[in-house]
Amino acid sequence: MTSTAQFSNSSARQHLHKVGRNVHRALRNWPFVLAVAILLLLVIVPLALLFVSSLSTGTPGNLGEWTFDNYERVFQTPETYRALRNTVVVATIGTAISLALAVLFAWLIERTDMPFRNLSWSILLLPIAVPSILFVLSWTVLLSPRAGLLNVMLRDALPFLFAGKSGPFQFYSVGGVIFLDSIRGVTTIFLMLVAAFRLFDPALEEASRVGGANTFQTFYRVTLPALAPAILAAGMYSFISSMDNFEGALAVGLPGGVYMLSTLVYFTVSLRVPVDYGLGAVYSVLFMGIMILLVLAYRRIIRHSEQYATVSGKGYRPSRVSLGRWRYPAFALVAAFGILTVLLPMAVMAWLSLRPLYAPIVLNADVPLSLVNYANLFNGKELWRVTGNTVSMTIATATLTMALAFLISWCIVRGSARGRGFLDGLTFLPYAFPGITIAIAMIFVFLNPPLNLLPVYGTVVVLVVALTTQYIAFGTRLMNGAIIQVKAELEDAGTVGGARPLAVMWRITLPLLIPAVIAGWIWVAANSMRSFSVPVILASRNNEVFASQIWSLWQIGRFSEAAAYGTMLVLVLFPMTLLLRRLMSRAET
Amino acid sequence: MSTLVVKNLKKAFVTEGGLVNAVDDVSFDIKEGEFFTLLGPSGCGKSTTLRCVAGLEHADDGEIVIDGQMVASRRKAVPPNDRPIAMVFQSYAIWPHMTVMGNVTFSLSYRGDPGTGRGIPRSERRARGMEALKLVQLDHLADRKAPYLSGGQQQRVALARALVVRPKLLLLDEPLSNLDAKLREEMRFEIKDLTKKLGIATIYVTHDQGEALSMSDRIAVMSDGKIMQLGTPREIYLAPTSGRVARIVGSVNLLHGAIANRNGRLGEVKTGSGHLLRCLVVGTKEVGESVDVMFRPELVRILRAGDVDSNVDGAEGPDNILPGVVRAVVFAGDHIACQCETADGIVAAKLMPNSPIEQGDDIRVLISAGSCIAS
């Protein structure tokens, strides 16, 4: 009797001891706990609320009863299937074209003797500085079926060929969205591929040449297959971004009655009268479901592509392929790309911003150009309010994202193997969140208890939370790479030298990561400024930023003011983009 | 009092192949000012042992006591920053964003003076840093940025950074393995001199037997997470207790046989071909049990046919003689390596460079009983 009591007593004590040890271990691991908590808040909570809302009858703030009704309605609407088909068609064709162009450009710039290669590099990078919404709106000015400048010009020049009041380009169509998506997608793929082309071990090609294959056979049988995983991964990534395309679908698809998934979501929760949040939630859930499948496929591909060790990293200067008389035509192709993506759209915007407000948009020499729109903006209060919002949103998002990314990556890279996979998966998930669904999730998060008690809905804070969720995946991947470069021994030396873990992080790890942190900060800042779907969906009178302001002015016909806003935004984004290139290339070497 | 006591240390890792006992019940202690080396091939657990002592790894079981203070046991684990140690890493781990002085004085803002136990005032830190840099003759580079140093200089900075806190115990994790051969030789003596002069107890981890033998007061030879043998360099080299230890500390000839008779440490081993070899027998093996007979190539002498040696042919006779034929001769400058075929297998010998030996010579291999270890 006594012995059993003693036994159970000691085992209880052992158990207590064990619990105490686990608690102690968890507390010592507080960065990990913190990282997981923040990620759950940012990623899982919105996802869960969207899902719950899709099964509820009510509206944000008052969810009501459980129901499958929303799903039933979605699957009975033919519009759903049409939107899905349009989205897949646009993403497939758009990605195929951008992939072909990007591979060609990467090869021309890194592996041939095309002239002006450094300039070409910048030309391919600069589309980043032009927010999608400006790019898309400029093209509607040029190509809208009735009044589009190019359409009018063609009709005037060749009246016998193009009769009527519209065309010849029927821009408000699937074709129009594909056109914009395909040239817009080139830069992302190019940036993902260019390093692979640069670092590709020329010995592989040389071995093929020595083995008897000519230049073309070598390219076809050695270079392309060896780079195939990288190309596939970039294409997949671009396909996912195309699925997410909102600006083109909104400004070019919608006027032509062409719905895509993103615009269908937008229509349901913003334009339709009355708005239908339940339906919007279902569309969001479906949209995300598709995207999660795509992202999982993408992860498999990049895991595979990392196994291919084609990249030597030895800093070879491989011999370049001679293009002969095709040298200048090749550069002309790059230049044409620059004209279509940057020069022409920005010329249109700048020209528009100099014209009087409300003047019909036609090419007419009689309309005087002046800076009066800018003067009015600078004298008014609105510009300063919008600028204040934009700047605070940008700085807060970039700082918060990079701080979180540092914390999370540090846990991923230096943490225990068990927690690592979990965190890594959690940070990858936001890749699958289309901007528009993040924005809608934020509506549910901040209008439902308990967070509706915080007076943040309709403020810049909501934008910051939404954008941070969107960019955390990128930030974490960048920091992962950077922290892996910092040898663990450098940190161990600090600990052995007497510094506590926090002091080691502050005095050793962080200073070594400063270049990567700055590059990531600028990337996130530039993307926050350009972001469109989040600020537009979450727009209110208190949190207008440049992107949402441009859109709301455009919709009420104040084109010149919108263009002035747009031009100023691009003037800020240009130097940021060029700075980013310098920082990134320095980080690479 | 021992500066370090390690008792029954155990540490296992989970790998793809399953659980690996990296450190398997390791015990040793280090006296004040002693230079102690953990020697073994890569993966033998020597670095893990060192990292457990540093506190960078948490042992699964066992105790570590540094300078009378229990720093690791089942109950507690003192973090590295609270252990009275200093460490030099294999990659040097010089912080590239600081100057040489910044690297060296880093610890002074966290670790107090070991004598008084009090913090070191800011004004005094630079002087102490200079003092440490003088020890390694780098005081003229104090304000240079760390990336602008050669490998050898980085190594010295790492050493100064460790010495500046006047540690009770210095941990050196293969500090010379990234240096070129000549610099490595120089640094061996410099490190040993410094630690002796300052009276610091040192654990030195290496896979290089030359470093271990030439620097250490005592060596622990490790393999598969266990200490195979612990002793002075002479003991380890001349009287290894197993073939494995013998191979880890140098090249060795191994012949197989069985104990024919044994009288204390002396005994005779009958080889496969029937030769009787007089040996020193270590361990507890009895008559009739099979053993390995080990002897070093440089302790072998070779007599060509016709050579007369008073020791061999005189009244006393040599200890062991194996007749054979020279199969291969390699001239290596400071010695001649030759392979002789005997009835019991190939015997390697290391001869003087002026030895006239040729391939195909009929020879006799001579090994004294004191050089033959049977175990």
Coordinates of N, CA, C and O in Angstrom, one line a residue, chain A residues 17 21 28 487 489-501 503-504 507-509 511-512, chain B residues 51 56 74-75 80-81 85-87 89-91 93-98 106-107 109-111 161:
Chain A
H17 N 7.8 17.3 -13.3 CA 9.1 17.7 -13.7 C 9.2 17.9 -15.2 O 9.7 18.8 -15.7
R21 N 9.8 21.1 -17.5 CA 10.9 21.2 -18.5 C 10.4 21.7 -19.8 O 11.0 22.5 -20.5
R28 N 12.0 29.4 -23.4 CA 13.3 29.7 -23.9 C 13.3 29.9 -25.4 O 14.0 30.6 -26.1
K487 N 27.2 32.0 -41.5 CA 27.6 30.8 -40.9 C 27.2 30.7 -39.4 O 27.3 31.7 -38.7
E489 N 28.6 29.4 -37.0 CA 29.8 29.6 -36.1 C 30.0 31.1 -35.7 O 30.4 31.4 -34.7
L490 N 29.5 32.0 -36.7 CA 29.7 33.4 -36.3 C 28.8 33.8 -35.1 O 29.1 34.6 -34.3
E491 N 27.6 33.1 -35.1 CA 26.7 33.3 -33.9 C 27.2 32.6 -32.7 O 27.2 33.1 -31.6
D492 N 27.7 31.3 -32.9 CA 28.2 30.6 -31.8 C 29.4 31.3 -31.1 O 29.5 31.3 -29.9
A493 N 30.2 32.0 -31.9 CA 31.3 32.7 -31.4 C 30.8 33.8 -30.5 O 31.5 34.1 -29.5
G494 N 29.7 34.4 -30.8 CA 29.1 35.5 -30.0 C 28.6 34.9 -28.7 O 28.9 35.5 -27.6
T495 N 28.0 33.8 -28.7 CA 27.4 33.2 -27.5 C 28.6 32.8 -26.6 O 28.5 33.0 -25.4
V496 N 29.6 32.1 -27.1 CA 30.7 31.7 -26.3 C 31.4 32.9 -25.8 O 32.0 32.9 -24.7
G497 N 31.4 34.0 -26.6 CA 32.0 35.2 -26.1 C 31.3 35.9 -25.0 O 31.6 37.0 -24.6
G498 N 30.2 35.3 -24.6 CA 29.5 35.8 -23.4 C 28.2 36.6 -23.7 O 27.5 37.0 -22.7
A499 N 27.8 36.8 -24.9 CA 26.6 37.5 -25.2 C 25.4 36.6 -25.1 O 25.4 35.5 -25.5
R500 N 24.3 37.2 -24.6 CA 23.0 36.5 -24.6 C 22.5 36.4 -26.0 O 22.8 37.1 -26.9
P501 N 21.5 35.4 -26.2 CA 21.0 35.2 -27.6 C 20.5 36.5 -28.2 O 20.7 36.7 -29.4
A503 N 21.4 39.6 -27.6 CA 22.6 40.4 -28.0 C 23.3 39.9 -29.2 O 23.7 40.7 -30.1
V504 N 23.3 38.6 -29.3 CA 24.0 38.0 -30.5 C 23.2 38.4 -31.8 O 23.7 38.8 -32.8
R507 N 23.8 42.2 -32.3 CA 25.1 42.7 -32.6 C 25.8 42.0 -33.7 O 26.8 42.4 -34.3
I508 N 25.4 40.7 -34.0 CA 26.0 39.9 -35.0 C 25.1 39.6 -36.2 O 25.4 40.0 -37.3
T509 N 24.0 38.9 -35.9 CA 23.2 38.4 -37.0 C 22.6 39.6 -37.8 O 22.8 39.6 -39.1
P511 N 23.4 42.9 -38.1 CA 24.3 43.7 -38.9 C 24.8 43.0 -40.2 O 25.0 43.6 -41.2
L512 N 25.0 41.7 -40.1 CA 25.4 40.9 -41.3 C 24.3 40.8 -42.3 O 24.6 40.6 -43.5
Chain B
R51 N 31.6 20.8 -28.2 CA 30.4 21.7 -28.3 C 29.5 21.5 -27.0 O 28.9 22.5 -26.6
L56 N 27.1 24.7 -26.5 CA 26.5 25.0 -27.8 C 25.6 23.8 -28.2 O 24.7 23.9 -29.0
R74 N 21.7 16.5 -15.7 CA 20.4 16.2 -16.2 C 19.4 17.3 -15.8 O 18.4 17.5 -16.5
R75 N 19.7 18.0 -14.7 CA 18.8 19.0 -14.2 C 19.0 20.3 -14.9 O 18.0 21.0 -15.1
P80 N 26.1 29.0 -22.9 CA 27.5 29.2 -23.2 C 28.0 30.5 -22.6 O 29.1 30.6 -22.1
N81 N 27.1 31.5 -22.7 CA 27.6 32.9 -22.3 C 27.8 33.0 -20.8 O 28.4 33.9 -20.3
I85 N 34.5 30.1 -20.3 CA 35.3 29.5 -21.4 C 35.6 30.5 -22.5 O 35.1 31.6 -22.5
A86 N 36.5 30.1 -23.4 CA 36.6 30.9 -24.6 C 36.9 29.8 -25.7 O 37.3 28.7 -25.4
M87 N 36.6 30.2 -26.9 CA 36.6 29.2 -28.0 C 37.2 29.7 -29.3 O 36.9 30.9 -29.6
F89 N 37.0 28.8 -33.3 CA 36.3 27.9 -34.2 C 37.1 27.6 -35.4 O 38.0 28.2 -35.9
Q90 N 36.7 26.5 -36.1 CA 37.3 26.0 -37.2 C 37.4 27.0 -38.3 O 38.4 27.2 -39.0
S91 N 36.3 27.7 -38.6 CA 36.2 28.7 -39.6 C 36.7 30.1 -39.1 O 36.5 31.1 -39.8
A93 N 35.4 32.2 -37.6 CA 34.2 33.0 -37.2 C 34.5 34.4 -36.8 O 34.0 34.9 -35.8
I94 N 35.4 35.0 -37.6 CA 35.7 36.4 -37.4 C 34.5 37.2 -38.0 O 34.1 37.1 -39.1
W95 N 34.0 38.1 -37.2 CA 32.8 38.9 -37.6 C 33.2 39.9 -38.7 O 34.0 40.9 -38.4
P96 N 32.7 39.8 -39.9 CA 33.2 40.7 -40.9 C 32.7 42.1 -40.9 O 33.3 43.0 -41.6
H97 N 31.7 42.4 -40.0 CA 31.3 43.8 -40.0 C 32.0 44.6 -38.9 O 31.6 45.7 -38.6
M98 N 33.0 44.0 -38.3 CA 33.7 44.8 -37.2 C 35.2 44.9 -37.6 O 35.7 44.2 -38.4
F106 N 34.9 42.3 -28.1 CA 33.4 42.0 -28.1 C 33.1 41.4 -26.7 O 32.2 41.9 -26.0
S107 N 33.8 40.4 -26.3 CA 33.5 39.6 -25.1 C 33.6 40.5 -23.8 O 32.9 40.2 -22.8
S109 N 32.5 43.3 -23.2 CA 31.3 44.0 -22.8 C 30.3 43.0 -22.1 O 29.3 43.4 -21.6
Y110 N 30.6 41.7 -22.2 CA 29.7 40.8 -21.6 C 30.3 40.0 -20.4 O 29.7 39.6 -19.5
R111 N 31.6 39.7 -20.6 CA 32.3 38.9 -19.5 C 33.1 39.8 -18.6 O 33.9 40.7 -19.1
R161 N 40.9 36.9 -29.6 CA 39.6 37.1 -29.1 C 39.2 36.2 -28.0 O 38.4 36.5 -27.1

